[in-house]
Coordinates of C-alpha atoms in Angstrom, one line a residue:
Chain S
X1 CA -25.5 14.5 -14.6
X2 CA -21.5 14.3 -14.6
X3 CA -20.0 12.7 -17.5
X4 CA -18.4 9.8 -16.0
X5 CA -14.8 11.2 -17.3
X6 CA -15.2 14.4 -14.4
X7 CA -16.5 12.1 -11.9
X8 CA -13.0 9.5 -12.4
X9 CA -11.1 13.4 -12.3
X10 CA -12.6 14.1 -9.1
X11 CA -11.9 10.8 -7.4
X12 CA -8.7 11.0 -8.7
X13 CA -8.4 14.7 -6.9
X14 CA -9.8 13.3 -3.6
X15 CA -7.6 10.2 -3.0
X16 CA -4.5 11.3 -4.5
X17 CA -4.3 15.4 -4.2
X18 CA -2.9 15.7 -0.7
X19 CA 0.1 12.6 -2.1
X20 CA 0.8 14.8 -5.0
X21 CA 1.0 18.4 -2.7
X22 CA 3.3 16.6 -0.3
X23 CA 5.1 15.6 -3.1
X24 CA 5.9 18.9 -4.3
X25 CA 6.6 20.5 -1.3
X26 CA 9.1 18.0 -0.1
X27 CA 10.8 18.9 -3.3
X28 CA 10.2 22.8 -3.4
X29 CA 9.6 24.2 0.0
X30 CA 7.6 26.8 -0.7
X31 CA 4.0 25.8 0.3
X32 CA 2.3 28.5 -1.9
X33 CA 4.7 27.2 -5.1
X34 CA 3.9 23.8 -4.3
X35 CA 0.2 24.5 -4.6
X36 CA 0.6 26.4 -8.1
X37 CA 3.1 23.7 -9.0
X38 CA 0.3 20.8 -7.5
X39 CA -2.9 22.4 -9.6
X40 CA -0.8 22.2 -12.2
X41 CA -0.5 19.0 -12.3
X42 CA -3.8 18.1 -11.8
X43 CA -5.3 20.5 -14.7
X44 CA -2.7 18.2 -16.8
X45 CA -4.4 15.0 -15.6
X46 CA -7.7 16.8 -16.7
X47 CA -6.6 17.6 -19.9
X48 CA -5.2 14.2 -20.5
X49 CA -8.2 12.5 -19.1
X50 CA -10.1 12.7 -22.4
X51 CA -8.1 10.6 -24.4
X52 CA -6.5 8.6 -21.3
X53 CA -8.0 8.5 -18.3
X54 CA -5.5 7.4 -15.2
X55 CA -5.8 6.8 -11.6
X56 CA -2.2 6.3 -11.1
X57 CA -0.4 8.0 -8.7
X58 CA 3.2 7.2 -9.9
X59 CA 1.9 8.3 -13.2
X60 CA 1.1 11.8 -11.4
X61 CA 4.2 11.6 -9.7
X62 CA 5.8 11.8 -13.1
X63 CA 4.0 15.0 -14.4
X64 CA 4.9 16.7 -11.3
X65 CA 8.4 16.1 -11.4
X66 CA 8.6 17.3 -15.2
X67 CA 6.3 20.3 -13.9
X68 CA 9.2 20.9 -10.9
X69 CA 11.3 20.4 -13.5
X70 CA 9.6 23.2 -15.8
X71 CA 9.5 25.7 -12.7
X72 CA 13.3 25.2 -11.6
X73 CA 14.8 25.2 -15.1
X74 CA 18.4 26.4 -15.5
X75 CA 21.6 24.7 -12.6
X76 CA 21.1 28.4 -10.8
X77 CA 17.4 27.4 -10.3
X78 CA 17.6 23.8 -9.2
X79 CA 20.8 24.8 -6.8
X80 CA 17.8 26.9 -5.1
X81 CA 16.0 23.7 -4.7
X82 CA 18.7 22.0 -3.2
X83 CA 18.9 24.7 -0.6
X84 CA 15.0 24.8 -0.2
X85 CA 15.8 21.3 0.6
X86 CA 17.9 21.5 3.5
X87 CA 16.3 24.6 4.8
X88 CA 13.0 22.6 4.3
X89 CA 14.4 19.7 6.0
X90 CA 15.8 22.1 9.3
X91 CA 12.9 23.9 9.3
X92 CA 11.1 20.4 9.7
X93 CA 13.2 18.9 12.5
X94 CA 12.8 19.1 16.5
X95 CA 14.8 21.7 17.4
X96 CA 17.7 19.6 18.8
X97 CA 17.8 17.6 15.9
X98 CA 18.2 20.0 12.7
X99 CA 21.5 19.4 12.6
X100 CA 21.4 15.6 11.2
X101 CA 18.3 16.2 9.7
X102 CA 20.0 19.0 7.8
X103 CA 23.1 17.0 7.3
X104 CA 21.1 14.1 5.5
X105 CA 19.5 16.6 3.1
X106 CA 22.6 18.0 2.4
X107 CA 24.4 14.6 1.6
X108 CA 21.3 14.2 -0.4
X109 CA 22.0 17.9 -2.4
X110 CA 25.5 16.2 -3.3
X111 CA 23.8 13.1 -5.2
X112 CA 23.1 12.5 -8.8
X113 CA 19.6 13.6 -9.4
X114 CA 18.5 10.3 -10.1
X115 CA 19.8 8.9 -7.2
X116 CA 18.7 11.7 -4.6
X117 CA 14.9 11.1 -6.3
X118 CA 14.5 7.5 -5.8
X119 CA 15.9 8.1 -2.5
X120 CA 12.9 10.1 -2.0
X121 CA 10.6 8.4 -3.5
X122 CA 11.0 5.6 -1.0
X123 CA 11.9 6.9 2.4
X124 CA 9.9 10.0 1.6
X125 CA 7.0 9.7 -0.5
X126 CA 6.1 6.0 0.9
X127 CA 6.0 5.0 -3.0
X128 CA 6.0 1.3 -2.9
X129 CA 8.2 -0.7 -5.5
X130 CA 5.8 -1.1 -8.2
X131 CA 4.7 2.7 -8.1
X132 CA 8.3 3.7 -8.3
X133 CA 8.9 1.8 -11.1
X134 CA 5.8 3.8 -13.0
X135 CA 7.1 6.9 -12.0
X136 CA 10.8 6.1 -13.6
X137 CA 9.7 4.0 -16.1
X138 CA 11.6 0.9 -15.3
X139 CA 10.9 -2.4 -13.9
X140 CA 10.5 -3.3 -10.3
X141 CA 13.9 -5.1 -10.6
X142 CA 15.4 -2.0 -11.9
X143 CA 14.0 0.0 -9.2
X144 CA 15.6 -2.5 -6.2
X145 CA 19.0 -2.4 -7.9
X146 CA 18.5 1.8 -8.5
X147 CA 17.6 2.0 -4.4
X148 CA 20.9 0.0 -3.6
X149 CA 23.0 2.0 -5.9
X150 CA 21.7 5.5 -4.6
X151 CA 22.0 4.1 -0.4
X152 CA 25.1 3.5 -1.3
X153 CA 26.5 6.5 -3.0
X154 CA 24.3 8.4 0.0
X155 CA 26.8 6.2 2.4
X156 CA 29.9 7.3 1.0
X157 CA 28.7 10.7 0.4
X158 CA 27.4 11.2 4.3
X159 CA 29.9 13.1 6.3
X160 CA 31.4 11.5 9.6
X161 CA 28.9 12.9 11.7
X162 CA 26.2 10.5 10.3
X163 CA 28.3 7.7 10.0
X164 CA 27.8 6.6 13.9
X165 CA 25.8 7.5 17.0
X166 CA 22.4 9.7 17.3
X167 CA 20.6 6.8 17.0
X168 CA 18.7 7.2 19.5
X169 CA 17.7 10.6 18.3
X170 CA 17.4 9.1 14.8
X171 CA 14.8 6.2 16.5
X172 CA 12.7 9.4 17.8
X173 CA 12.2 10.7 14.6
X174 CA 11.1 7.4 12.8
X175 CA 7.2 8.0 13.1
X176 CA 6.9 9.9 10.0
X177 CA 4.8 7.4 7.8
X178 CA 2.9 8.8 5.1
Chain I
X1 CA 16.1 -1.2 9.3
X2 CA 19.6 0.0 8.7
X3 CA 21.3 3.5 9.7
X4 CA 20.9 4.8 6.2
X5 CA 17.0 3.9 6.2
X6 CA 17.1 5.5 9.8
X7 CA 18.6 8.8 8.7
X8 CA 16.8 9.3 5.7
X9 CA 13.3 8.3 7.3
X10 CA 13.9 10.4 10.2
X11 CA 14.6 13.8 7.7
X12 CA 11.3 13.6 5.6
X13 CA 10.2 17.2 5.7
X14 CA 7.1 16.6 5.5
X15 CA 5.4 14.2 7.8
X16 CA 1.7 13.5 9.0
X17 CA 2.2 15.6 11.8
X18 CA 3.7 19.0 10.2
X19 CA 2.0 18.3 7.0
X20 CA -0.3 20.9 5.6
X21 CA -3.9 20.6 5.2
X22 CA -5.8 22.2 2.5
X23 CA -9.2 22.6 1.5
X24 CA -9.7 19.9 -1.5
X25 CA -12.5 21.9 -3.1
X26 CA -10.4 25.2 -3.2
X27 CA -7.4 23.0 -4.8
X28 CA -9.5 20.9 -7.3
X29 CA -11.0 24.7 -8.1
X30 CA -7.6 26.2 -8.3
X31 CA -6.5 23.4 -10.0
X32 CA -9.5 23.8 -13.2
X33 CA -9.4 27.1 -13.1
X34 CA -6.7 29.8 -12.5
X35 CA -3.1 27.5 -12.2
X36 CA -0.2 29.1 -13.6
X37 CA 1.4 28.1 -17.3
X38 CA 3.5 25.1 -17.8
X39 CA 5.0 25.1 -21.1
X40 CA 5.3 21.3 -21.5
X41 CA 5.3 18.0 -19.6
X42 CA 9.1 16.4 -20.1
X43 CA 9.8 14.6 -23.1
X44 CA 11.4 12.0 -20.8
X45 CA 7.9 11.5 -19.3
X46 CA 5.5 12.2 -21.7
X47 CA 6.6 9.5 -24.5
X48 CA 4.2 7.6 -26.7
X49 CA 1.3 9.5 -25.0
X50 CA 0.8 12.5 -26.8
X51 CA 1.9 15.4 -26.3
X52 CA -1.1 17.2 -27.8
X53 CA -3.0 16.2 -24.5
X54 CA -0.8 18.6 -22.7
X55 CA -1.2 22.0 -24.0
X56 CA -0.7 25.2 -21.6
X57 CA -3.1 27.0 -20.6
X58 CA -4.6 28.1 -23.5
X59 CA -5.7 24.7 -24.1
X60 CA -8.1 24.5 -21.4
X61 CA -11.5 24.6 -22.5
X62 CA -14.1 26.3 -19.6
X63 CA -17.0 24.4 -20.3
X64 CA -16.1 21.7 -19.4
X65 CA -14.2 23.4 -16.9
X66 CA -17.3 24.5 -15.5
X67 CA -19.3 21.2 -15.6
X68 CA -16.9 19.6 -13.4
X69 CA -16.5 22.6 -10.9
X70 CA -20.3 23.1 -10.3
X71 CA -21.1 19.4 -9.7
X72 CA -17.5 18.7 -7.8
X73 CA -19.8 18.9 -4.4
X74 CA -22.3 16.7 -4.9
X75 CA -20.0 14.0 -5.9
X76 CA -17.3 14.3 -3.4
X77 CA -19.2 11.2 -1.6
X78 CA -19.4 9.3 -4.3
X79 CA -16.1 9.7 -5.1
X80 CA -15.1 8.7 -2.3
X81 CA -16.9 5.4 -2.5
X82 CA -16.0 5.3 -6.0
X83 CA -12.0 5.4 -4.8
X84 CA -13.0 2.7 -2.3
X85 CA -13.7 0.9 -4.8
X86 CA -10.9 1.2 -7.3
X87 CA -8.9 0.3 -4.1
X88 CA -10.4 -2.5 -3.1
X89 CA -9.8 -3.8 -7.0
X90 CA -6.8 -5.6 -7.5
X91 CA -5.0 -8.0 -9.3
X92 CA -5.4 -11.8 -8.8
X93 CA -4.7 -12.8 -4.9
X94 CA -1.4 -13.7 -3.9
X95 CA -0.1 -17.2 -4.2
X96 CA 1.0 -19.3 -1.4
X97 CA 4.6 -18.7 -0.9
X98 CA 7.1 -21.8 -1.9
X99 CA 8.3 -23.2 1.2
X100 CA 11.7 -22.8 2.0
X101 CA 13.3 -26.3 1.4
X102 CA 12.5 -28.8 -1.5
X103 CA 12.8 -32.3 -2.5
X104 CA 15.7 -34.3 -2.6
X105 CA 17.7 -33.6 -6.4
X106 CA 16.2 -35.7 -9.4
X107 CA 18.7 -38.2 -10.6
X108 CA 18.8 -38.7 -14.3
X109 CA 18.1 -41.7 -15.6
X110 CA 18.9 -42.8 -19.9
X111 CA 15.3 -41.2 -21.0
X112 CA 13.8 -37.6 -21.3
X113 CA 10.8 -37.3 -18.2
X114 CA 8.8 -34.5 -16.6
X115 CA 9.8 -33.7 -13.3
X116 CA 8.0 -31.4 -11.1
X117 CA 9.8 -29.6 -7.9
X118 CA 7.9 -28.6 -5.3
X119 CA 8.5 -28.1 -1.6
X120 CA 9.3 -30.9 1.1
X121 CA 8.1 -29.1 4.0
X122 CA 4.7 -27.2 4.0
X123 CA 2.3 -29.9 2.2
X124 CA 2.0 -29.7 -1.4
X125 CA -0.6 -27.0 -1.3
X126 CA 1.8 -24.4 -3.5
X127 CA 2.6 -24.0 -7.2
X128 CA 5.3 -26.6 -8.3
X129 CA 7.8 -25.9 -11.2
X130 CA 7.5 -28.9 -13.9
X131 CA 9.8 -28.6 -16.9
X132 CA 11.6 -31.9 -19.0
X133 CA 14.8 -33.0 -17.8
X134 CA 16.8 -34.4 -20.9
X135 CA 19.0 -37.5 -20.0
X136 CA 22.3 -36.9 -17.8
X137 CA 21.0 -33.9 -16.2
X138 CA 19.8 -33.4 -12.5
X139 CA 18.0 -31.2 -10.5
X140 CA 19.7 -30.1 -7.4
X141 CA 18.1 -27.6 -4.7
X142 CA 19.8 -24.4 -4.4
X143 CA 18.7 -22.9 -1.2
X144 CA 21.2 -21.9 0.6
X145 CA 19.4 -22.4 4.0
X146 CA 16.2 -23.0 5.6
X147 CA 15.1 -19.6 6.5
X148 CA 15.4 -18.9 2.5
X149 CA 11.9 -18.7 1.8
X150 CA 12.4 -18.6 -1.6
X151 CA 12.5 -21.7 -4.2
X152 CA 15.7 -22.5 -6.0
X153 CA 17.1 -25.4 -8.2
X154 CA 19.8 -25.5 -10.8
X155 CA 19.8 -27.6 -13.7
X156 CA 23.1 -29.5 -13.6
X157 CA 24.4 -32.2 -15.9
X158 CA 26.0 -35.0 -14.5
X159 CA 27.8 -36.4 -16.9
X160 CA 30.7 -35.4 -18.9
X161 CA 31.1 -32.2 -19.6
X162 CA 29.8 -31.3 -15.8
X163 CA 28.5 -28.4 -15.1
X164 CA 25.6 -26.0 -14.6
X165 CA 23.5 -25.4 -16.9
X166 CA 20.9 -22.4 -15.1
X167 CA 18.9 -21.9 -12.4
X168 CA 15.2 -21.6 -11.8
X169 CA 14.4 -19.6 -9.3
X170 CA 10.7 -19.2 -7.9
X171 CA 9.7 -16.3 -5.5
X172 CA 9.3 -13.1 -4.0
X173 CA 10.7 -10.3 -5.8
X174 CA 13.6 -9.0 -5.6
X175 CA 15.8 -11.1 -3.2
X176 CA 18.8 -9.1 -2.0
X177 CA 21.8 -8.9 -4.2
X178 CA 25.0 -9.2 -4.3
X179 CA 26.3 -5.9 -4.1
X180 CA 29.3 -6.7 -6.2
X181 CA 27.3 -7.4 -9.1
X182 CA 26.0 -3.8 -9.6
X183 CA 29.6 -3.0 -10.2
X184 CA 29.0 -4.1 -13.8
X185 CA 28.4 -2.0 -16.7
X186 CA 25.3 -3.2 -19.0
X187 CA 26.7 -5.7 -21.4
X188 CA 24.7 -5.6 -25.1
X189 CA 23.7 -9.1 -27.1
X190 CA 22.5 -10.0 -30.1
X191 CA 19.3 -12.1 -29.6
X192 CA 19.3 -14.7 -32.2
X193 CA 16.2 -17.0 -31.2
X194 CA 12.9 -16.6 -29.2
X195 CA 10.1 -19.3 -28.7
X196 CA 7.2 -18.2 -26.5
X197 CA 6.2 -20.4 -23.2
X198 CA 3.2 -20.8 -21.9
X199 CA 3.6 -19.4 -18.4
X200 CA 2.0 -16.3 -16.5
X201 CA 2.8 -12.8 -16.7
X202 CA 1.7 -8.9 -15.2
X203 CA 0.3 -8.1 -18.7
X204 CA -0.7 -4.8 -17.0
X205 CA 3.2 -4.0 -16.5
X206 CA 4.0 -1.9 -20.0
X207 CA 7.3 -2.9 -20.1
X208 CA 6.4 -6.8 -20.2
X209 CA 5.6 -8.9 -23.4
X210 CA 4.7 -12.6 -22.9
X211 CA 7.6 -14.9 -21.8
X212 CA 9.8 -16.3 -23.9
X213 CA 12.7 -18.8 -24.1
X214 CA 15.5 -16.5 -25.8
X215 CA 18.8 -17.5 -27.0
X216 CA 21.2 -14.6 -26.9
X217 CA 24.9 -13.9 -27.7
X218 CA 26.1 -11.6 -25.5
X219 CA 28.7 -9.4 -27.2
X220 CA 31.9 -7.4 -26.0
X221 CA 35.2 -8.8 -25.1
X222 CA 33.8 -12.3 -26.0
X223 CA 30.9 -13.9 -27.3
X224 CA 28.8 -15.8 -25.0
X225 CA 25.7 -17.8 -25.3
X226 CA 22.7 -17.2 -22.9
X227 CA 19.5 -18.6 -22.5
X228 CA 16.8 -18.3 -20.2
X229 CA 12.9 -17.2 -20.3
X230 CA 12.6 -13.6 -19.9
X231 CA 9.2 -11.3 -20.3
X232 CA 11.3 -8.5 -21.5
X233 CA 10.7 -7.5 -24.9
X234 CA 13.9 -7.2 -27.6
X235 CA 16.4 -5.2 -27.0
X236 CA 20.1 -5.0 -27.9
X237 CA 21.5 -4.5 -23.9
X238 CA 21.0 -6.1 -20.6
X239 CA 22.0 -4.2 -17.2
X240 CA 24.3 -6.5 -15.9
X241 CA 23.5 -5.8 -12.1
X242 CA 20.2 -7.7 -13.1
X243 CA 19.6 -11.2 -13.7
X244 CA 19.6 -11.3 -17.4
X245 CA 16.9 -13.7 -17.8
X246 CA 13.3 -13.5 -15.4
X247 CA 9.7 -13.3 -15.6
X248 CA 9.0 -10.3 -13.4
X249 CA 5.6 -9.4 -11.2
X250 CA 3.4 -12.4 -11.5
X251 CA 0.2 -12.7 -9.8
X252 CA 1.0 -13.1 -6.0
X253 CA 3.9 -11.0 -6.2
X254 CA 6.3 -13.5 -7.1
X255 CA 8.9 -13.8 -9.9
X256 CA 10.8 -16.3 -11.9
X257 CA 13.9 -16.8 -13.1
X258 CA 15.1 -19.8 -15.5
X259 CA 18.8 -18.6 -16.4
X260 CA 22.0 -19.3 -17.1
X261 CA 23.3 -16.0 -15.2
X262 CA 21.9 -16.4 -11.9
X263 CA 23.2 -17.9 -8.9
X264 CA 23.4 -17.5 -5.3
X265 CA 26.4 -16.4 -3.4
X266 CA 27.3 -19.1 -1.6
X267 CA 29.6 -17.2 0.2
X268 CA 26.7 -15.1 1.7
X269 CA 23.5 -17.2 2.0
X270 CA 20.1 -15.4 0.8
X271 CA 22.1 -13.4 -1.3
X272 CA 21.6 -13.5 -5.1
X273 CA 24.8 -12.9 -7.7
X274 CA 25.4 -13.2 -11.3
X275 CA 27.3 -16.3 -12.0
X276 CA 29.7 -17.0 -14.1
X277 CA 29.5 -20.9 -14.2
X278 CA 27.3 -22.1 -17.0
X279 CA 27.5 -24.8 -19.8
X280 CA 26.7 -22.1 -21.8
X281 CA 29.2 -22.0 -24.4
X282 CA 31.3 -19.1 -25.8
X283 CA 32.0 -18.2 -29.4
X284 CA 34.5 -17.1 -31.7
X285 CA 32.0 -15.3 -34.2
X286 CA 28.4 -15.2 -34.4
X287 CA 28.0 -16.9 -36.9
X288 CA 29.6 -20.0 -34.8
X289 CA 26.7 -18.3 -32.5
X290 CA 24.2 -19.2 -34.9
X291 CA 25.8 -22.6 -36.0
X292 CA 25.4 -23.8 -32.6
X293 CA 21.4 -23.4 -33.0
X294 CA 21.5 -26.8 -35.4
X295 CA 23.6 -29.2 -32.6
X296 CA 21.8 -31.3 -30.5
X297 CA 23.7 -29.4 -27.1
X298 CA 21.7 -26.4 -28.1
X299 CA 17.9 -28.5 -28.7
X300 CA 18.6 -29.8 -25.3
X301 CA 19.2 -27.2 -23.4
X302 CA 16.0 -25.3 -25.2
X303 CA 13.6 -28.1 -24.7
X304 CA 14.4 -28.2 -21.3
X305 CA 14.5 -24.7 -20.5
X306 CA 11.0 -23.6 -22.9
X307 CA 9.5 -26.5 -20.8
X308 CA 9.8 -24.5 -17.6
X309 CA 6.1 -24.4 -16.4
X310 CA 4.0 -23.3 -13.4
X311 CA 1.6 -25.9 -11.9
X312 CA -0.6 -26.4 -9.4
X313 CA -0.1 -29.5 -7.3
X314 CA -2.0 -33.1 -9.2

């Protein structure tokens, strides 16, 4: 019989693995580093579960981002992220729409790290207010007034081309709910 | 949704329909058994947890290892319920939302009374805000319009000196905000008294501590009273693109505010500010600060304000 501690771990693996790997890749773009990078973070969430057991995804959100952050020490390293990014986001993109796409993760490369995550974190990993606020370790409040600060250093950082029209094409893409 | 939320939805890289599928098994295995070395988890994350916990990979202990990969199978059902279950476990059900208008202002009258506000329109099936209104002070309704759907009142006292004296606010969480008031830097304050009040709170949030009334002084190019109920625990600085004063996450998803540095915009309805018009008043020193603790200005305003309770309808 399982000790109740590996049967909460594997729970915790089922419901929130695939989160986590999506996670990472957004963030690294390299599906075989993002794997490494995601069983990393859940052999942490093992070891921690004997003196603290969680089932909180913002909480695993955290030690992946400090893992990322392990993996892409060093400016040289996280400028390769940035790139990873926007190739990531290209790669991603109907063919006749890279070019936004791209554009947005771009804009997004120029932000403050702290503004490009909780950027992120909500229109990309689906976190909702209360999990964001786990994973940066603020309050809910905190996290509203973060999100309005980093849309609108993303508005004045977005070159012309985003500023009006392919809405339509924009309207095409919005199915991606996770 | 706006153009920004259209851009940065549409550019997600990773979306149900290109997102990879893997084998669970193979990544929980992967995961126990043979994942590279991570020297540490961030200091920044890590905190008052331990550090210990998170050793590399050295600190992995097969066993145990073992245990959990050999039976992972057999429980991947149960697991599932078991998931289902945490799911389905949440906190306290939602409150009925306030309804968007409320009664007509409470005149004052020569004699401290209890007053309760509570919605005009909907029935009377909601929470109501009680609190004690001291003589020469009103309550006046603060919502800007009737789609607000939001309750808002400011105490205001309506005899000499005029003037407002705060606002209780009663809600969903974060209203919009002035965008203006993010433009301010986070001011710091010196917190010279705290009584608690008996109202709700997310105890399960870590960074909240049972409300309390709170008398401040905030510091910099002047000294300025402030008072309010806040669940925030001590500190020495307040982000002043916040409210400075609120009661954050309470069951149902709603928040108050009681505080002398909140207000709406009136200039753009359903839009929330920091004000600058209080009774508050502002000091030369703090220890006129603390002086002001022992007139009967100050023992007003804080019965009146630690009063501030949430009720359900008599």
């Amino acid at each position: 019989m399982l000790l109740q501690r590996e049967a909460d771990f594997i729970s915790l693996h089922v419901a929130q693995h695939e989160r986590v790997l999506h996670y990472v890749l957004r963030r690294v773009g390299d599906l075989e580093v993002a794997r490494e990078l995601t069983a990393d973070v859940f052999r942490i969430a093992w070891q921690k579960s004997e003196d603290d057991p969680t089932t909180e995804v913002a909480w695993l959100f955290g030690v992946a981002r400090n893992v990322i952050g392990n993996e892409y020490r060093g400016r040289r390293r996280r400028r390769e992220l940035i790139l990873k990014l926007v190739e990531g986001v290209r790669a991603a993109a109907e063919p006749a729409g890279g070019d936004v796409e791209a554009a947005v993760a771009e804009t997004l490369g120029k932000l403050r790290p702290g503004h490009r995550e909780i950027l992120m974190l909500h229109f990309w990993d689906k976190l909702s207010t209360a999990e964001m606020a786990a994973a940066l370790r603020c309050t809910e409040n905190s996290v509203g007034v973060r999100l309005h600060r980093a849309k609108s250093a993303f508005a004045a950082a977005m070159p012309e081309q985003l500023k009006a029209g392919h809405t339509e094409k924009a309207g095409e893409h919005f199915h991606g709910q996770d | 949704m706006d153009r920004i939320d259209e851009l940065l939805d549409s550019a997600n890289p990773v979306r149900p329909l290109n997102a990879p599928r893997l084998d669970a098994r193979a990544a929980l295995r992967t995961a126990l058994e043979g994942a590279p070395a991570v020297d540490a988890v961030g200091q920044d994350f890590v905190g008052g947890r331990g550090n210990g916990v998170f050793g590399g990979r050295g600190a992995r202990r097969p066993w145990v290892v073992a245990v959990a990969v050999a039976a992972m199978s057999a429980l991947v059902v149960g697991a599932v319920v078991l998931t289902q279950l945490l799911a389905a476990w949440q906190p306290s059900p939602p409150a009925a939302s306030p309804s968007p208008s409320v009664s007509s202002g409470v005149t004052g009258t020569d004699e401290w009374r209890t007053v309760r506000l509570s919605p005009t329109t909907g029935g009377a099936a909601g929470p109501q805000i009680q609190l004690e209104l001291a003589p020469g002070f009103i309550i006046r309704s603060d919502v800007p319009n009737e789609s607000y759907d939001s309750l808002s009142f400011r105490i205001v006292r309506d005899s000499a000196p005029q003037g407002v004296l705060a606002q209780i606010y009663y809600g969903k969480v974060m209203p919009q905000r002035d965008p203006q008031a993010c433009i301010a830097r986070p001011e710091d304050y010196v917190e010279l008294d705290s009584v608690p009040v008996d109202l709700p709170f997310n105890a399960l949030d870590p960074e909240a501590t049972s409300p309390r009334f709170v008398y401040r002084v905030v510091t910099g190019p002047s000294l300025k009273a402030s008072l309010g109920i806040t669940s925030q625990p001590p500190g020495t600085s307040v982000d002043g693109c916040t409210e400075f004063h609120h009661v954050e996450s309470l069951p149902g998803g709603t928040m108050l505010i009681v505080s002398d540095h909140f207000q709406f915009s009136g200039s753009a309805a359903g839009w929330l500010s920091t004000s600058t018009t209080s009774l508050t008043p502002a000091f030369a020193s703090l220890e006129e600060a603390r002086a002001f603790m022992a007139t009967d200005e100050y023992l007003t305003y804080k019965r009146m304000l630690a009063s501030v309770r949430i009720v359900q309808p008599e």
